[in-house]
Each structure stands twice: as C-alpha cells, then as structure tokens.
C-alpha cells in the first residue's frame, strides 16, 4: 500500500486535525490574520521535516530530509530555529545547514525560484518547500479590483507549479496567506474574504488560524471533505509549536 507520509507540526492536537500532520504530494495552506502563527509554524516545520520518520519527520537512516524556505516578507529568523531544534535534541547548526533560505523580492522572482526548484530538488533530498507568504507580492503588485484577473491568473500559475513540484517529487508544500480578521472591512477585494477566490483552485488542505487567549491559537480545516470537522487548539512557545 502506498502510504502518504506526514510531517509533525509539533502539536499533537494540530497533527490530529490534519490526519497525522502535513502531507507530502500536496499543498497545505495556512491562512489567518497577522500574528496568528503562520510564520512560526513554517519555522517549526523547516526543523521538523529533518526528524527521522519515527519521530514525525521525513529523514531516513541514510538521507536527511531538507527544507526550502521562500521568504517574501523578510520575516524569517535563523535564531528562531535554535530552540525549535534543541527541543528535539537536534544540533541547531546542522538543522540550519539543511534549510535553503531564499528571499523572494517580487512575484516574478518568487515564480522563477519555484521553476528553478525543479532543477535543485532532484539533487538534494528536499521534502518540504515553504512559501511565506504566497500572496503578499501579488497583492502589492496587482492592487485593487481592476488588477484582480491578472493577479489571479499569475497566482494560479504559481500554485500550479507548486502543486506539480509536490506531486512529482513527493514533497510537502506549505504556503501562507494573510487574511484579515474581519473580511467585511475589506469588502471590494474578494481575495481578502475567508474562503475567497484567491487560492480557490489550489489543491490540498486549507487551514484557518485564529488568535485566542495569550499564546493559544485555534486551527480549523476548511473545505476538506476527507478530514474530520472540528478545531484544534495549539500554543506558540519559546520552543515552538506545541499543545
Ligand atoms: P503575519 O500575517 O503578520 O505574517 P503570522 O501569522 O505569520 O503573522 P507569526 O509571526 O507566526 O504570525 O506569529 C507571531 C506570534 O508568535 C507573536 O505574536 C508571538 O505571540 C509568537 N512568538 C513569536 N516568537 C516567539 C517566541 N520566541 N516565543 C514565544 N512566542 C513567540
Ligand atoms: Mg508571517
């Protein structure tokens, strides 16, 4: 039986909600308002993919699973990985050496990076590709209703490439998308609405994140008939994503 493999998020609750963790061969989208934990989850996953399979990662005895981190907002922090690695008894320096960090300066660059990954991934054992955030450059470069169609078309092409990468190389793709807490305020831009069209055509799993009390966050799966309904509560700690 062909089994899809999963990467642990660091939270058992969130893993359970996801049916075991982040799946390969698919795109998982985390969307939610600022501070809801999207970037923190991305950092944690870049570490966790490196764990051995029996501990929730995708490393095998002879090959460490590596991550690509495409950062569009400049919010990646190497130092943040330290505690997230130590938590599992991993050497932070080694963990960092297995993350390919790329800063995307605009949407064309972002798309070119993904095209280039088709050459890099076969040479390296990359099992996770992160794009944080997938939408920010597109929104900035194609503002307003009048540019919506062009933006959508380009973004869909980008998502299609990411889906193909995931499928062809049996890796997980994780993307983030900032969505305002009150979409009604942004009436007129349907891509800001929860469940809006922005990533509508993207295959895979969509996870909405909400802030709760203190360091608590609430995750909910959207539009996934194969996954159970419900919510998961997790926390963001100094050591990363946990229960
Ligand atoms: P945005 O849409 O602005 O990119 P985001 O969803 O990516 O937001 P994150 O940056 O992942 O949000 O979350 C930020 C939150 O993570 C902070 O408000 C803080 O509560 C928590 N956080 C960040 N670093 C730490 C840390 N070292 N220890 C504990 N909590 C932290
Ligand atoms: Mg962020």
CSV table of C-alpha atoms and ligand atoms in Angstrom, one decimal:
chain,number,residue,atom,x,y,z
A,1,UNK,CA,0.0,0.0,0.0
A,2,UNK,CA,1.3,3.4,-1.0
A,3,UNK,CA,1.3,5.4,2.2
A,4,UNK,CA,1.4,9.2,2.2
A,5,UNK,CA,4.0,10.5,4.7
A,6,UNK,CA,3.4,13.2,7.2
A,7,UNK,CA,5.4,15.9,8.9
A,8,UNK,CA,4.5,16.6,12.6
A,9,UNK,CA,3.7,20.2,13.4
A,10,UNK,CA,4.9,19.9,16.9
A,11,UNK,CA,1.4,19.9,18.3
A,12,UNK,CA,-0.4,16.6,18.7
A,13,UNK,CA,-3.8,18.5,18.5
A,14,UNK,CA,-2.9,20.1,15.2
A,15,UNK,CA,-1.5,16.9,13.8
A,16,UNK,CA,-4.7,15.0,14.7
A,17,UNK,CA,-6.8,17.7,13.0
A,18,UNK,CA,-4.6,17.3,9.9
A,19,UNK,CA,-5.0,13.5,9.9
A,20,UNK,CA,-1.4,13.0,11.2
A,21,UNK,CA,0.5,16.0,10.1
A,22,UNK,CA,1.5,17.9,6.9
A,23,UNK,CA,1.2,15.6,3.9
A,24,UNK,CA,3.6,15.2,1.0
A,25,UNK,CA,2.4,15.4,-2.6
A,26,UNK,CA,0.1,18.2,-1.7
A,27,UNK,CA,-0.2,21.9,-0.8
A,28,UNK,CA,-1.1,22.9,2.7
A,29,UNK,CA,-2.2,26.5,3.1
A,30,UNK,CA,-2.2,28.3,6.5
A,31,UNK,CA,-4.3,31.4,6.4
A,32,UNK,CA,-5.3,33.9,9.0
A,33,UNK,CA,-4.7,37.4,10.4
A,34,UNK,CA,-1.4,38.9,11.5
A,35,UNK,CA,0.2,37.1,14.5
A,36,UNK,CA,-2.0,34.0,14.1
A,37,UNK,CA,1.1,31.8,13.9
A,38,UNK,CA,1.6,31.2,10.2
A,39,UNK,CA,5.3,32.1,10.2
A,40,UNK,CA,6.0,30.3,13.4
A,41,UNK,CA,4.5,27.1,12.0
A,42,UNK,CA,6.7,27.5,8.9
A,43,UNK,CA,9.8,27.8,11.1
A,44,UNK,CA,8.9,24.8,13.1
A,45,UNK,CA,8.1,22.6,10.0
A,46,UNK,CA,11.5,23.5,8.5
A,47,UNK,CA,13.0,21.9,11.6
A,48,UNK,CA,10.6,19.0,12.0
A,49,UNK,CA,10.9,17.7,8.4
A,50,UNK,CA,14.5,16.8,9.4
A,51,UNK,CA,13.4,14.5,12.2
A,52,UNK,CA,13.6,10.8,11.5
A,53,UNK,CA,10.3,9.2,10.2
A,54,UNK,CA,9.6,7.6,13.5
A,55,UNK,CA,9.7,11.0,15.2
A,56,UNK,CA,7.5,12.7,12.8
A,57,UNK,CA,10.0,13.9,10.2
A,58,UNK,CA,11.0,12.6,6.7
A,59,UNK,CA,14.6,11.8,7.3
A,60,UNK,CA,15.7,8.2,6.7
A,61,UNK,CA,18.8,6.5,8.1
A,62,UNK,CA,21.0,7.4,5.2
A,63,UNK,CA,19.4,10.7,4.0
A,64,UNK,CA,18.4,13.8,5.9
A,65,UNK,CA,15.2,15.5,4.7
A,66,UNK,CA,15.9,19.1,3.8
A,67,UNK,CA,13.7,22.2,3.5
A,68,UNK,CA,13.5,25.2,1.2
A,69,UNK,CA,12.2,28.4,2.8
A,70,UNK,CA,11.0,31.0,0.3
A,71,UNK,CA,10.5,34.2,2.3
A,72,UNK,CA,8.6,37.0,0.7
A,73,UNK,CA,8.2,39.3,3.7
A,74,UNK,CA,11.6,39.2,5.3
A,75,UNK,CA,10.3,37.6,8.5
A,76,UNK,CA,12.4,34.5,8.6
A,77,UNK,CA,14.8,34.4,11.6
A,78,UNK,CA,17.6,31.9,11.8
A,79,UNK,CA,17.9,32.4,15.5
A,80,UNK,CA,14.3,31.3,16.0
A,81,UNK,CA,15.3,27.8,14.8
A,82,UNK,CA,17.7,27.3,17.7
A,83,UNK,CA,15.2,26.4,20.4
A,84,UNK,CA,12.9,24.7,17.9
A,85,UNK,CA,15.8,22.3,17.1
A,86,UNK,CA,17.1,21.9,20.6
A,87,UNK,CA,13.6,20.8,21.7
A,88,UNK,CA,14.1,17.6,19.7
A,89,UNK,CA,17.7,17.2,20.6
A,90,UNK,CA,18.9,18.3,17.1
A,91,UNK,CA,22.0,20.3,16.6
A,92,UNK,CA,20.9,23.8,15.6
A,93,UNK,CA,23.8,24.4,13.3
A,94,UNK,CA,23.1,21.1,11.4
A,95,UNK,CA,19.4,22.0,11.2
A,96,UNK,CA,20.2,25.4,9.7
A,97,UNK,CA,22.6,23.8,7.2
A,98,UNK,CA,19.7,21.7,5.9
A,99,UNK,CA,17.5,24.7,5.2
A,100,UNK,CA,17.8,26.5,1.9
A,101,UNK,CA,16.7,30.1,2.6
A,102,UNK,CA,15.7,32.2,-0.4
A,103,UNK,CA,14.4,35.8,-0.1
A,104,UNK,CA,11.9,36.5,-3.0
A,105,UNK,CA,12.0,40.2,-3.9
A,106,UNK,CA,8.9,40.3,-6.2
A,107,UNK,CA,6.3,38.0,-7.7
A,108,UNK,CA,8.4,37.2,-10.8
A,109,UNK,CA,11.4,36.3,-8.7
A,110,UNK,CA,9.1,34.1,-6.5
A,111,UNK,CA,7.9,32.2,-9.5
A,112,UNK,CA,11.4,31.9,-11.0
A,113,UNK,CA,12.6,30.4,-7.8
A,114,UNK,CA,10.0,27.7,-7.9
A,115,UNK,CA,10.8,27.0,-11.6
A,116,UNK,CA,14.5,26.6,-10.5
A,117,UNK,CA,13.5,24.2,-7.8
A,118,UNK,CA,12.7,21.6,-10.5
A,119,UNK,CA,16.5,21.5,-11.1
A,120,UNK,CA,17.6,21.6,-7.5
A,121,UNK,CA,15.1,19.2,-5.8
A,122,UNK,CA,16.3,16.1,-7.7
A,123,UNK,CA,19.9,16.8,-6.5
A,124,UNK,CA,19.0,17.4,-2.9
A,125,UNK,CA,16.7,15.4,-0.6
A,126,UNK,CA,14.2,18.3,-0.3
A,127,UNK,CA,11.0,17.1,1.4
A,128,UNK,CA,9.4,20.5,2.3
A,129,UNK,CA,9.0,23.7,0.3
A,130,UNK,CA,7.6,26.7,2.2
A,131,UNK,CA,6.4,29.9,0.7
A,132,UNK,CA,5.7,32.6,3.4
A,133,UNK,CA,3.7,34.3,2.2
A,134,UNK,CA,2.4,33.2,-1.1
A,135,UNK,CA,0.2,36.2,-1.7
A,136,UNK,CA,2.0,39.3,-0.4
A,137,UNK,CA,3.9,40.3,-3.6
A,138,UNK,CA,1.0,39.5,-5.8
A,139,UNK,CA,-1.3,41.7,-3.7
A,140,UNK,CA,1.2,44.6,-3.7
A,141,UNK,CA,1.9,44.4,-7.4
A,142,UNK,CA,-1.7,43.9,-8.6
A,143,UNK,CA,-3.8,46.1,-6.3
A,144,UNK,CA,-7.5,46.6,-6.4
A,145,UNK,CA,-10.3,45.1,-8.4
A,146,UNK,CA,-9.0,46.3,-11.8
A,147,UNK,CA,-6.0,44.0,-11.5
A,148,UNK,CA,-7.7,41.1,-9.9
A,149,UNK,CA,-8.0,39.0,-13.0
A,150,UNK,CA,-4.3,39.4,-13.9
A,151,UNK,CA,-3.3,38.7,-10.3
A,152,UNK,CA,-5.4,35.6,-10.2
A,153,UNK,CA,-4.1,34.2,-13.4
A,154,UNK,CA,-0.5,34.6,-12.3
A,155,UNK,CA,-1.1,33.3,-8.8
A,156,UNK,CA,-2.8,30.3,-10.2
A,157,UNK,CA,0.1,29.5,-12.5
A,158,UNK,CA,2.4,29.8,-9.4
A,159,UNK,CA,0.2,27.5,-7.4
A,160,UNK,CA,0.0,25.0,-10.2
A,161,UNK,CA,3.8,24.9,-10.4
A,162,UNK,CA,4.0,24.3,-6.6
A,163,UNK,CA,1.4,21.5,-6.8
A,164,UNK,CA,3.4,19.9,-9.6
A,165,UNK,CA,6.6,20.1,-7.6
A,166,UNK,CA,4.8,18.4,-4.6
A,167,UNK,CA,3.4,15.7,-6.8
A,168,UNK,CA,6.5,14.9,-8.9
A,169,UNK,CA,9.0,14.8,-6.1
A,170,UNK,CA,6.8,13.5,-3.2
A,171,UNK,CA,7.4,16.5,-1.1
A,172,UNK,CA,5.2,18.7,1.1
A,173,UNK,CA,4.4,22.3,0.1
A,174,UNK,CA,3.3,24.7,2.8
A,175,UNK,CA,2.1,28.2,1.9
A,176,UNK,CA,0.8,31.0,4.0
A,177,UNK,CA,-1.8,33.7,3.2
A,178,UNK,CA,-2.6,36.6,5.4
A,179,UNK,CA,-6.3,37.2,5.6
A,180,UNK,CA,-7.9,40.0,7.6
A,181,UNK,CA,-9.8,39.0,10.7
A,182,UNK,CA,-12.8,41.0,9.5
A,183,UNK,CA,-13.2,40.4,5.8
A,184,UNK,CA,-16.3,42.7,5.7
A,185,UNK,CA,-14.0,45.6,6.3
A,186,UNK,CA,-12.3,44.7,3.0
A,187,UNK,CA,-15.4,44.4,1.0
A,188,UNK,CA,-14.5,45.0,-2.6
A,189,UNK,CA,-11.5,42.7,-2.5
A,190,UNK,CA,-12.8,39.2,-2.7
A,191,UNK,CA,-9.4,37.8,-2.2
A,192,UNK,CA,-9.4,39.1,1.4
A,193,UNK,CA,-12.6,37.2,2.3
A,194,UNK,CA,-12.3,34.0,4.1
A,195,UNK,CA,-13.0,31.3,1.6
A,196,UNK,CA,-12.4,33.9,-1.1
A,197,UNK,CA,-11.2,33.1,-4.5
A,198,UNK,CA,-7.5,33.7,-4.1
A,199,UNK,CA,-6.4,30.2,-3.6
A,200,UNK,CA,-9.6,28.6,-4.6
A,201,UNK,CA,-8.2,26.5,-7.3
A,202,UNK,CA,-5.2,25.3,-5.3
A,203,UNK,CA,-5.5,21.6,-4.5
A,204,UNK,CA,-4.7,20.4,-1.0
A,205,UNK,CA,-5.6,21.4,2.5
A,206,UNK,CA,-6.6,24.8,3.8
A,207,UNK,CA,-6.1,25.6,7.5
A,208,UNK,CA,-7.6,28.7,9.0
A,209,UNK,CA,-5.7,30.1,12.1
A,210,UNK,CA,-7.2,32.3,14.7
A,211,UNK,CA,-5.8,34.1,17.8
A,212,UNK,CA,-7.1,33.0,21.1
A,213,UNK,CA,-6.1,33.9,24.7
A,214,UNK,CA,-2.4,34.6,25.2
A,215,UNK,CA,-0.2,32.2,23.2
A,216,UNK,CA,-3.1,30.0,22.3
A,217,UNK,CA,-4.2,29.6,18.7
A,218,UNK,CA,-7.1,27.8,17.1
A,219,UNK,CA,-6.9,25.9,13.8
A,220,UNK,CA,-9.8,24.8,11.6
A,221,UNK,CA,-9.7,22.9,8.4
A,222,UNK,CA,-11.7,24.5,5.5
A,223,UNK,CA,-13.2,22.7,2.5
A,224,UNK,CA,-11.7,19.3,3.2
A,225,UNK,CA,-14.3,16.5,3.0
A,226,UNK,CA,-11.7,13.8,3.7
A,227,UNK,CA,-10.7,15.3,7.0
A,228,UNK,CA,-12.7,15.5,10.2
A,229,UNK,CA,-14.6,18.7,11.1
A,230,UNK,CA,-13.6,20.5,14.2
A,231,UNK,CA,-10.9,22.7,15.6
A,232,UNK,CA,-7.6,22.2,17.3
A,233,UNK,CA,-6.0,24.4,19.9
A,234,UNK,CA,-2.2,24.7,20.0
A,235,UNK,CA,0.3,27.1,21.6
A,236,UNK,CA,3.2,29.1,20.3
A,237,UNK,CA,6.0,28.8,22.9
A,238,UNK,CA,9.6,29.8,23.0
A,239,UNK,CA,10.4,26.2,22.0
A,240,UNK,CA,7.9,26.4,19.1
A,241,UNK,CA,4.6,24.9,18.2
A,242,UNK,CA,3.2,22.7,20.9
A,243,UNK,CA,0.0,21.7,22.7
B,1,LIG,P1,1.7,37.8,9.7
B,1,LIG,O1,0.4,37.7,8.9
B,1,LIG,O2,1.9,39.2,10.2
B,1,LIG,O3,2.9,37.3,8.9
B,1,LIG,P2,1.8,35.4,11.2
B,1,LIG,O4,0.6,34.6,11.2
B,1,LIG,O5,3.0,34.9,10.4
B,1,LIG,O6,1.6,36.9,11.0
B,1,LIG,P3,3.6,34.8,13.4
B,1,LIG,O7,4.7,35.7,13.1
B,1,LIG,O8,3.8,33.3,13.0
B,1,LIG,O9,2.3,35.3,12.8
B,1,LIG,O10,3.2,34.8,14.9
B,1,LIG,C1,3.7,35.8,15.7
B,1,LIG,C2,3.4,35.4,17.2
B,1,LIG,O11,4.2,34.3,17.5
B,1,LIG,C3,3.8,36.5,18.1
B,1,LIG,O12,2.8,37.4,18.3
B,1,LIG,C4,4.1,35.7,19.4
B,1,LIG,O13,2.9,35.6,20.1
B,1,LIG,C5,4.6,34.4,18.9
B,1,LIG,N1,6.0,34.2,19.0
B,1,LIG,C6,6.9,34.6,18.1
B,1,LIG,N2,8.2,34.3,18.6
B,1,LIG,C7,8.0,33.7,19.8
B,1,LIG,C8,8.9,33.2,20.8
B,1,LIG,N3,10.2,33.2,20.6
B,1,LIG,N4,8.3,32.7,21.9
B,1,LIG,C9,7.0,32.7,22.1
B,1,LIG,N5,6.1,33.1,21.2
B,1,LIG,C10,6.6,33.7,20.0
B,2,LIG,MG1,4.1,35.8,9.0
